[in-house]
Short mmCIF file of C-alpha atoms and ligand atoms in Angstrom, two decimals:
data_model
loop_
_atom_site.label_atom_id
_atom_site.label_comp_id
_atom_site.label_asym_id
_atom_site.label_seq_id
_atom_site.Cartn_x
_atom_site.Cartn_y
_atom_site.Cartn_z
CA MET Q 19 -34.33 57.91 -33.47
CA ALA Q 20 -34.38 59.04 -37.07
CA LYS Q 21 -31.93 56.28 -38.01
CA ARG Q 22 -34.07 53.59 -36.43
CA LYS Q 23 -37.04 54.82 -38.38
CA ALA Q 24 -35.01 54.65 -41.57
CA SER Q 25 -33.86 51.03 -41.10
CA GLY Q 26 -37.00 49.91 -39.32
CA ALA Q 27 -34.86 47.80 -36.91
CA LYS Q 28 -35.07 48.15 -33.15
CA PRO Q 29 -31.72 48.16 -31.29
CA LYS Q 30 -31.13 44.91 -29.45
CA PRO Q 31 -31.41 45.40 -25.69
CA LEU Q 32 -28.36 44.33 -23.70
CA ARG Q 33 -28.92 40.98 -22.07
CA ARG Q 34 -29.74 41.67 -18.46
CA ARG Q 35 -27.22 40.11 -16.14
CA ALA Q 36 -27.90 39.53 -12.50
CA ARG Q 37 -25.43 41.15 -10.12
CA VAL Q 38 -23.06 38.42 -8.90
CA PRO Q 39 -22.64 38.52 -5.13
CA ALA Q 40 -19.12 38.25 -3.69
CA SER Q 41 -19.96 34.76 -2.46
CA GLY Q 42 -22.54 32.33 -3.76
CA PRO Q 43 -23.03 29.81 -6.56
CA ALA Q 44 -21.44 31.85 -9.37
CA GLN Q 45 -18.42 32.64 -7.24
CA LYS Q 46 -18.11 28.97 -6.34
CA LEU Q 47 -18.14 28.08 -10.03
CA ARG Q 48 -15.46 30.68 -10.83
CA GLY Q 49 -13.24 29.15 -8.18
CA MET Q 50 -13.69 25.69 -9.70
CA LEU Q 51 -12.96 26.88 -13.26
CA PHE Q 52 -9.34 27.43 -12.30
CA GLY Q 53 -8.88 24.08 -10.60
CA ALA Q 54 -6.45 22.95 -13.31
CA ILE Q 55 -4.11 25.93 -12.87
CA GLN Q 56 -4.27 25.59 -9.08
CA ALA Q 57 -3.38 21.89 -9.28
CA GLN Q 58 -0.54 22.75 -11.66
CA ALA Q 59 0.78 25.38 -9.22
CA LEU Q 60 0.86 22.68 -6.54
CA GLY Q 61 2.72 20.36 -8.93
CA VAL Q 62 5.31 23.01 -9.82
CA ALA Q 63 5.77 24.04 -6.17
CA ALA Q 64 6.35 20.37 -5.27
CA GLU Q 65 8.71 19.89 -8.21
CA LEU Q 66 10.75 22.99 -7.29
CA ARG Q 67 10.69 21.97 -3.61
CA ILE Q 68 9.34 25.38 -2.60
CA PRO Q 69 7.71 24.05 0.61
CA ASP Q 70 11.04 22.40 1.48
CA LEU Q 71 12.88 25.68 0.92
CA LEU Q 72 10.56 27.32 3.49
CA ARG Q 73 11.31 24.71 6.14
CA ASP Q 74 13.62 26.92 8.18
CA GLY Q 75 11.29 29.91 8.48
CA PRO Q 76 10.48 33.07 6.52
CA THR Q 77 12.33 33.08 3.20
CA GLY Q 78 12.63 35.97 0.76
CA LEU Q 79 11.33 35.90 -2.81
CA TYR Q 80 14.77 36.48 -4.35
CA GLN Q 81 16.32 33.72 -2.28
CA LEU Q 82 13.57 31.35 -3.50
CA ALA Q 83 14.04 32.48 -7.09
CA THR Q 84 17.80 31.88 -6.90
CA ALA Q 85 17.36 28.45 -5.34
CA THR Q 86 14.77 27.40 -7.93
CA HIS Q 87 16.42 29.08 -10.96
CA THR Q 88 13.21 30.96 -11.68
CA ASP Q 89 12.35 34.52 -12.68
CA PRO Q 90 11.54 36.42 -9.46
CA MET Q 91 8.61 38.34 -10.97
CA ALA Q 92 7.03 35.19 -12.44
CA LEU Q 93 7.67 33.26 -9.23
CA GLU Q 94 6.05 36.04 -7.20
CA ARG Q 95 2.85 35.59 -9.21
CA MET Q 96 2.74 31.89 -8.48
CA MET Q 97 3.52 32.56 -4.81
CA ARG Q 98 0.52 34.89 -4.69
CA LEU Q 99 -1.66 32.07 -5.98
CA LEU Q 100 -0.18 29.66 -3.43
CA VAL Q 101 -0.96 32.23 -0.70
CA GLN Q 102 -4.59 32.34 -1.85
CA MET Q 103 -4.69 28.54 -1.85
CA GLY Q 104 -3.38 28.39 1.71
CA ILE Q 105 -0.18 26.53 0.79
CA VAL Q 106 2.18 29.33 1.84
CA ALA Q 107 1.65 32.58 3.73
CA GLU Q 108 3.41 35.94 3.41
CA SER Q 109 4.66 36.58 6.94
CA ARG Q 110 6.09 40.00 5.96
CA PRO Q 111 6.06 41.66 2.53
CA GLY Q 112 8.21 39.48 0.27
CA LYS Q 113 8.87 36.82 2.93
CA PHE Q 114 7.10 33.48 2.76
CA ILE Q 115 6.43 30.68 5.21
CA CYS Q 116 4.88 27.26 4.73
CA THR Q 117 1.38 26.61 6.11
CA ALA Q 118 0.25 23.38 7.78
CA THR Q 119 -1.29 22.31 4.43
CA GLY Q 120 1.86 23.23 2.50
CA LYS Q 121 3.96 21.08 4.84
CA HIS Q 122 2.35 17.99 3.25
CA LEU Q 123 4.30 18.89 0.10
CA GLN Q 124 7.64 18.74 1.93
CA ALA Q 125 9.63 15.66 0.92
CA GLU Q 126 10.55 14.71 4.48
CA SER Q 127 7.12 15.24 6.02
CA PRO Q 128 5.89 12.00 7.63
CA SER Q 129 2.63 12.50 5.74
CA SER Q 130 4.16 13.85 2.53
CA LEU Q 131 2.08 13.95 -0.65
CA ARG Q 132 4.89 15.51 -2.70
CA ASN Q 133 5.24 12.65 -5.17
CA TYR Q 134 1.48 12.13 -5.44
CA THR Q 135 1.19 15.84 -6.32
CA ARG Q 136 3.97 15.51 -8.89
CA LEU Q 137 2.34 12.38 -10.34
CA THR Q 138 -1.09 13.91 -10.89
CA ASN Q 139 0.57 16.91 -12.54
CA LEU Q 140 2.93 15.05 -14.87
CA GLU Q 141 2.64 16.34 -18.42
CA MET Q 142 1.72 12.89 -19.68
CA VAL Q 143 -1.12 12.73 -17.13
CA LEU Q 144 -2.38 16.25 -17.92
CA HIS Q 145 -2.45 15.39 -21.63
CA VAL Q 146 -4.90 12.58 -21.01
CA VAL Q 147 -6.95 14.64 -18.56
CA ALA Q 148 -7.47 17.21 -21.34
CA ARG Q 149 -9.05 14.41 -23.41
CA LEU Q 150 -11.78 13.54 -20.90
CA GLY Q 151 -14.50 14.34 -23.44
CA ARG Q 152 -13.18 11.61 -25.72
CA SER Q 153 -13.24 9.05 -22.89
CA LEU Q 154 -16.89 9.87 -22.27
CA HIS Q 155 -17.63 8.64 -25.80
CA THR Q 156 -15.37 5.61 -25.80
CA ALA Q 157 -15.10 4.72 -22.06
CA GLU Q 158 -11.48 3.94 -22.90
CA SER Q 159 -8.07 5.07 -21.70
CA GLN Q 160 -6.78 8.18 -23.45
CA PHE Q 161 -3.25 7.16 -22.47
CA THR Q 162 -3.59 4.02 -24.58
CA ALA Q 163 -5.29 5.99 -27.37
CA LEU Q 164 -2.35 8.46 -27.45
CA HIS Q 165 0.58 6.10 -26.91
CA GLY Q 166 -0.63 2.81 -28.40
CA LYS Q 167 -0.01 0.97 -25.14
CA GLY Q 168 -1.23 1.20 -21.58
CA PHE Q 169 0.11 3.30 -18.72
CA TYR Q 170 1.54 0.35 -16.74
CA GLU Q 171 3.07 -1.23 -19.85
CA SER Q 172 4.75 2.11 -20.63
CA LEU Q 173 6.16 2.88 -17.17
CA PRO Q 174 9.23 0.58 -17.38
CA ASN Q 175 10.42 2.69 -20.34
CA LEU Q 176 9.85 5.96 -18.47
CA PRO Q 177 12.29 5.80 -15.53
CA ALA Q 178 11.79 9.38 -14.28
CA GLU Q 179 7.99 9.05 -14.29
CA ALA Q 180 8.21 5.54 -12.81
CA ALA Q 181 10.28 6.87 -9.89
CA ILE Q 182 7.63 9.52 -9.21
CA PHE Q 183 4.88 6.88 -9.51
CA ASN Q 184 6.61 4.55 -7.05
CA GLY Q 185 7.23 7.45 -4.66
CA ALA Q 186 3.55 8.43 -4.87
CA MET Q 187 2.42 4.85 -4.19
CA GLN Q 188 4.67 4.72 -1.13
CA GLU Q 189 3.24 7.97 0.22
CA ILE Q 190 -0.34 6.86 -0.24
CA SER Q 191 0.41 3.42 1.11
CA GLU Q 192 1.82 4.80 4.35
CA GLN Q 193 -1.52 6.43 5.19
CA ASP Q 194 -3.56 3.51 3.79
CA ILE Q 195 -1.63 1.09 5.98
CA ILE Q 196 -2.46 3.01 9.15
CA ASP Q 197 -6.14 3.14 8.13
CA MET Q 198 -6.34 -0.54 7.14
CA ARG Q 199 -4.60 -1.84 10.26
CA ASP Q 200 -7.11 0.05 12.39
CA ALA Q 201 -10.14 -1.07 10.40
CA TYR Q 202 -9.54 -4.74 9.57
CA ASP Q 203 -8.65 -7.78 11.68
CA PHE Q 204 -5.89 -9.69 9.89
CA SER Q 205 -5.27 -12.03 12.85
CA ARG Q 206 -7.36 -14.86 11.38
CA CYS Q 207 -5.16 -15.08 8.25
CA ARG Q 208 -2.45 -17.58 7.58
CA CYS Q 209 -1.09 -16.36 4.27
CA VAL Q 210 -1.84 -13.03 2.63
CA VAL Q 211 -1.17 -12.46 -1.07
CA ASP Q 212 -0.85 -8.77 -1.93
CA VAL Q 213 -1.74 -8.69 -5.62
CA GLY Q 214 -0.33 -5.63 -7.39
CA GLY Q 215 1.18 -4.83 -4.00
CA GLY Q 216 3.77 -2.38 -5.33
CA GLN Q 217 7.07 -2.54 -3.48
CA GLY Q 218 5.61 -4.35 -0.47
CA HIS Q 219 5.03 -1.61 2.12
CA LEU Q 220 1.61 -2.94 3.17
CA LEU Q 221 2.80 -6.53 3.26
CA ALA Q 222 5.86 -5.63 5.34
CA ALA Q 223 3.64 -3.79 7.84
CA LEU Q 224 1.25 -6.76 8.14
CA LEU Q 225 4.12 -9.22 8.60
CA ASP Q 226 5.57 -6.95 11.30
CA ASP Q 227 2.20 -6.82 13.06
CA TYR Q 228 1.35 -10.53 12.91
CA PRO Q 229 4.31 -12.87 13.63
CA GLY Q 230 2.24 -15.93 12.63
CA LEU Q 231 1.43 -14.55 9.19
CA ASN Q 232 3.15 -15.45 5.91
CA GLY Q 233 2.91 -13.39 2.76
CA VAL Q 234 3.42 -13.21 -0.99
CA LEU Q 235 3.96 -10.02 -2.96
CA LEU Q 236 2.98 -10.03 -6.64
CA ASP Q 237 3.74 -7.15 -8.97
CA VAL Q 238 5.38 -6.57 -12.33
CA PRO Q 239 9.14 -7.28 -12.40
CA ALA Q 240 10.13 -3.61 -12.77
CA VAL Q 241 8.26 -2.71 -9.56
CA ILE Q 242 9.28 -5.64 -7.38
CA ALA Q 243 12.89 -4.85 -8.19
CA GLY Q 244 12.50 -2.18 -5.49
CA ALA Q 245 10.91 -4.53 -2.92
CA GLY Q 246 14.12 -6.16 -1.70
CA ALA Q 247 15.02 -3.53 0.87
CA ILE Q 248 11.48 -3.35 2.25
CA LEU Q 249 10.81 -7.07 2.61
CA HIS Q 250 14.38 -8.29 3.05
CA ASP Q 251 14.07 -9.50 6.67
CA HIS Q 252 10.79 -11.30 6.06
CA VAL Q 253 12.13 -12.98 2.91
CA ALA Q 254 15.31 -14.01 4.74
CA GLY Q 255 13.19 -15.35 7.61
CA GLY Q 256 11.22 -17.54 5.19
CA ARG Q 257 7.90 -15.80 5.81
CA CYS Q 258 7.63 -14.00 2.52
CA ARG Q 259 7.96 -14.57 -1.21
CA VAL Q 260 8.30 -11.88 -3.85
CA VAL Q 261 6.92 -12.80 -7.27
CA GLY Q 262 7.40 -10.79 -10.45
CA GLY Q 263 4.60 -11.53 -12.87
CA ASP Q 264 1.41 -10.49 -14.61
CA PHE Q 265 -1.78 -10.89 -12.58
CA LEU Q 266 -3.74 -11.11 -15.82
CA GLN Q 267 -1.86 -14.35 -16.55
CA SER Q 268 -1.83 -15.96 -13.11
CA VAL Q 269 -1.79 -15.28 -9.39
CA PRO Q 270 0.28 -17.19 -6.77
CA ALA Q 271 -1.63 -20.01 -5.06
CA GLY Q 272 -1.73 -20.79 -1.36
CA GLY Q 273 -3.25 -17.65 0.11
CA ASP Q 274 -6.29 -17.46 2.35
CA LEU Q 275 -6.44 -13.66 2.01
CA TYR Q 276 -6.01 -11.98 -1.36
CA LEU Q 277 -5.59 -8.22 -1.12
CA LEU Q 278 -6.18 -5.80 -3.97
CA LYS Q 279 -5.36 -2.36 -2.66
CA ARG Q 280 -5.88 0.38 -5.25
CA VAL Q 281 -5.71 -2.24 -7.97
CA LEU Q 282 -9.23 -3.14 -9.13
CA SER Q 283 -10.00 0.54 -9.71
CA HIS Q 284 -7.08 0.60 -12.13
CA CYS Q 285 -8.51 -2.24 -14.22
CA THR Q 286 -10.85 -2.17 -17.20
CA GLU Q 287 -13.93 -4.42 -16.94
CA GLU Q 288 -12.22 -7.16 -18.89
CA GLN Q 289 -9.03 -6.97 -16.83
CA ALA Q 290 -11.03 -6.94 -13.57
CA ARG Q 291 -12.94 -10.10 -14.57
CA THR Q 292 -9.72 -11.87 -15.61
CA LEU Q 293 -7.93 -10.86 -12.41
CA LEU Q 294 -10.74 -11.98 -10.09
CA THR Q 295 -11.14 -15.24 -12.03
CA ASN Q 296 -7.41 -15.88 -11.64
CA ILE Q 297 -7.68 -15.31 -7.88
CA ARG Q 298 -10.79 -17.49 -7.66
CA SER Q 299 -8.91 -20.38 -9.29
CA VAL Q 300 -6.25 -20.44 -6.51
CA ILE Q 301 -7.87 -19.06 -3.36
CA ALA Q 302 -8.47 -21.41 -0.39
CA PRO Q 303 -12.13 -22.55 -0.22
CA LYS Q 304 -12.69 -20.54 2.97
CA GLY Q 305 -10.44 -17.72 1.86
CA ARG Q 306 -11.27 -14.03 1.60
CA LEU Q 307 -10.78 -11.44 -1.07
CA VAL Q 308 -10.41 -7.85 0.15
CA LEU Q 309 -10.58 -4.88 -2.19
CA ALA Q 310 -9.37 -1.54 -0.88
CA ASP Q 311 -10.34 1.46 -2.99
CA PRO Q 312 -11.64 4.98 -2.40
CA ASP Q 313 -15.35 5.46 -1.82
CA PRO Q 314 -16.85 6.76 -5.09
CA ALA Q 315 -19.37 8.78 -3.04
CA SER Q 316 -16.78 11.38 -1.99
CA LEU Q 317 -15.20 14.32 -3.85
CA TYR Q 318 -11.80 12.65 -3.74
CA GLY Q 319 -13.26 9.29 -4.84
CA ALA Q 320 -15.27 10.78 -7.69
CA SER Q 321 -12.26 12.81 -8.94
CA PHE Q 322 -10.00 9.77 -8.68
CA ASP Q 323 -12.58 7.71 -10.56
CA VAL Q 324 -12.62 10.11 -13.53
CA LEU Q 325 -8.81 10.16 -13.55
CA MET Q 326 -8.82 6.34 -13.68
CA LEU Q 327 -11.20 6.50 -16.64
CA VAL Q 328 -9.02 8.79 -18.77
CA LEU Q 329 -5.69 7.33 -17.69
CA LEU Q 330 -6.44 3.61 -17.58
CA GLY Q 331 -9.96 2.98 -18.83
CA GLY Q 332 -10.65 1.69 -15.30
CA GLY Q 333 -12.49 3.15 -12.36
CA LEU Q 334 -14.34 2.66 -9.13
CA ARG Q 335 -17.40 0.45 -9.07
CA THR Q 336 -20.70 0.88 -7.28
CA GLY Q 337 -21.90 -1.82 -4.88
CA LYS Q 338 -24.19 -3.25 -7.58
CA GLN Q 339 -21.42 -3.33 -10.20
CA LEU Q 340 -19.08 -5.05 -7.75
CA LYS Q 341 -21.65 -7.70 -6.88
CA GLU Q 342 -22.12 -8.46 -10.59
CA LEU Q 343 -18.36 -8.63 -11.09
CA PHE Q 344 -17.96 -10.94 -8.09
CA ALA Q 345 -20.73 -13.23 -9.36
CA ALA Q 346 -19.12 -13.42 -12.82
CA ALA Q 347 -15.79 -14.49 -11.24
CA GLY Q 348 -17.25 -16.94 -8.69
CA PHE Q 349 -17.19 -14.74 -5.59
CA ALA Q 350 -19.94 -13.56 -3.24
CA TYR Q 351 -20.01 -10.12 -1.64
CA LYS Q 352 -19.73 -10.31 2.18
CA ARG Q 353 -19.45 -6.82 3.63
CA THR Q 354 -18.03 -3.32 3.37
CA VAL Q 355 -15.73 -2.05 6.10
CA GLY Q 356 -15.11 1.69 6.32
CA THR Q 357 -11.76 3.18 7.34
CA SER Q 358 -10.97 6.56 8.86
CA GLY Q 359 -9.18 7.49 5.62
CA GLU Q 360 -9.95 7.51 1.90
CA LEU Q 361 -10.34 3.78 1.51
CA GLN Q 362 -13.23 1.45 2.03
CA LEU Q 363 -12.63 -2.29 2.25
CA ILE Q 364 -14.91 -4.65 0.37
CA GLU Q 365 -14.78 -8.27 1.46
CA ALA Q 366 -15.87 -11.21 -0.69
CA SER Q 367 -15.45 -14.96 -0.44
CA PRO Q 368 -15.65 -17.89 -2.87
CA ALA Q 369 -19.29 -18.45 -3.83
C1 SAM E 426 -2.01 1.88 -8.08
S1 SAM E 426 -0.78 0.76 -7.86
C2 SAM E 426 -1.17 0.12 -6.24
C3 SAM E 426 0.03 -0.44 -5.55
C4 SAM E 426 -0.25 -0.91 -4.12
N1 SAM E 426 -1.25 -1.93 -4.07
C5 SAM E 426 -0.63 0.26 -3.27
O1 SAM E 426 -1.81 0.44 -2.96
O2 SAM E 426 0.26 1.06 -2.95
C6 SAM E 426 -1.21 -0.61 -8.89
C7 SAM E 426 -0.13 -1.67 -8.91
O3 SAM E 426 -0.57 -2.74 -9.76
C8 SAM E 426 0.57 -3.18 -10.47
N2 SAM E 426 0.12 -3.83 -11.71
C9 SAM E 426 -0.54 -3.24 -12.75
N3 SAM E 426 -0.79 -4.16 -13.70
C10 SAM E 426 -0.26 -5.33 -13.26
C11 SAM E 426 -0.22 -6.64 -13.80
N4 SAM E 426 -0.77 -6.91 -15.00
N5 SAM E 426 0.37 -7.62 -13.07
C12 SAM E 426 0.92 -7.35 -11.87
N6 SAM E 426 0.89 -6.13 -11.29
C13 SAM E 426 0.31 -5.12 -11.98
C14 SAM E 426 1.35 -1.91 -10.74
O4 SAM E 426 2.70 -2.18 -11.08
C15 SAM E 426 1.18 -1.17 -9.44
O5 SAM E 426 2.23 -1.46 -8.53
#
């Protein structure tokens, strides 16, 4: 009291903090703050094949540590996080089993997302994610800013990452194919051109389904090198062509259905306009263009969209943006077809 009088200054009161309830908005925010470390734990678990090692039932911590060449005490801490995330469960103290969610990280699961998980947690991807703030100012790819060339241009020189990328595309495609087959009637098509079609999983499935259909796969040479095994029978039977090329230069002619599955969202505005203009110059007059991309109005779609921004300078487009893009390339929007999965299909035709 005497001291205060001497200095004349009043002590600063402590800022009053509200008591944070065990659940509620603040707790929700705290959970989200650690999203990056949780995603990384998934990536490491997938990389070390931990869910695969739990395939045969309860497995001890030391056995897991030996199999993964990790420090048991450090591994135990990550296992505790994976328990909290619902990826594994501790069936008895020190013994772990895989949950139904964790099984999607097993390599042999029919609905595996192991490679997709590894892809989104690659160091080179996480580096660009950490630079999101910069992309907000430039609207450009941080991958290109860091490496001087784009992600797709760089992949052929990164064989380990390219293998993970191709594996991830196959995993996603398997689910997409089921969803697209259910949602869209391909029976009216004569020749489908899958532009940026990866290694041809979607095209092979469509050719299997529709014996009267022909198809063309276009992708960069390094990717189509892996298409032989998938499309072999259809190529040998004369129903399919595989073309290695650059869709920003040209697109194969002769199709009445041009498919862009998870491709336009990977393009910058300039690339998207060039690609659609190239398709417009070769599509049959009564042909159809079908885009298949996630719905931006979902948590997955919005997260994917921001990843596309930092990684590629691309992203999902709203209905209005798509209509403007279509008009600039000579297409007219027709309709949107929902699927039971992540994708929505946007159909357009020559204007
Ligand atoms: C996200 S992947 C989608 C693959 C496939 N459509 C799918 O959904 O599984 C994008 C594909 O576009 C291809 N791509 C990117 N730029 C390309 C270009 N300029 N010319 C041809 N293909 C390209 C990539 O090699 C990759 O296979």
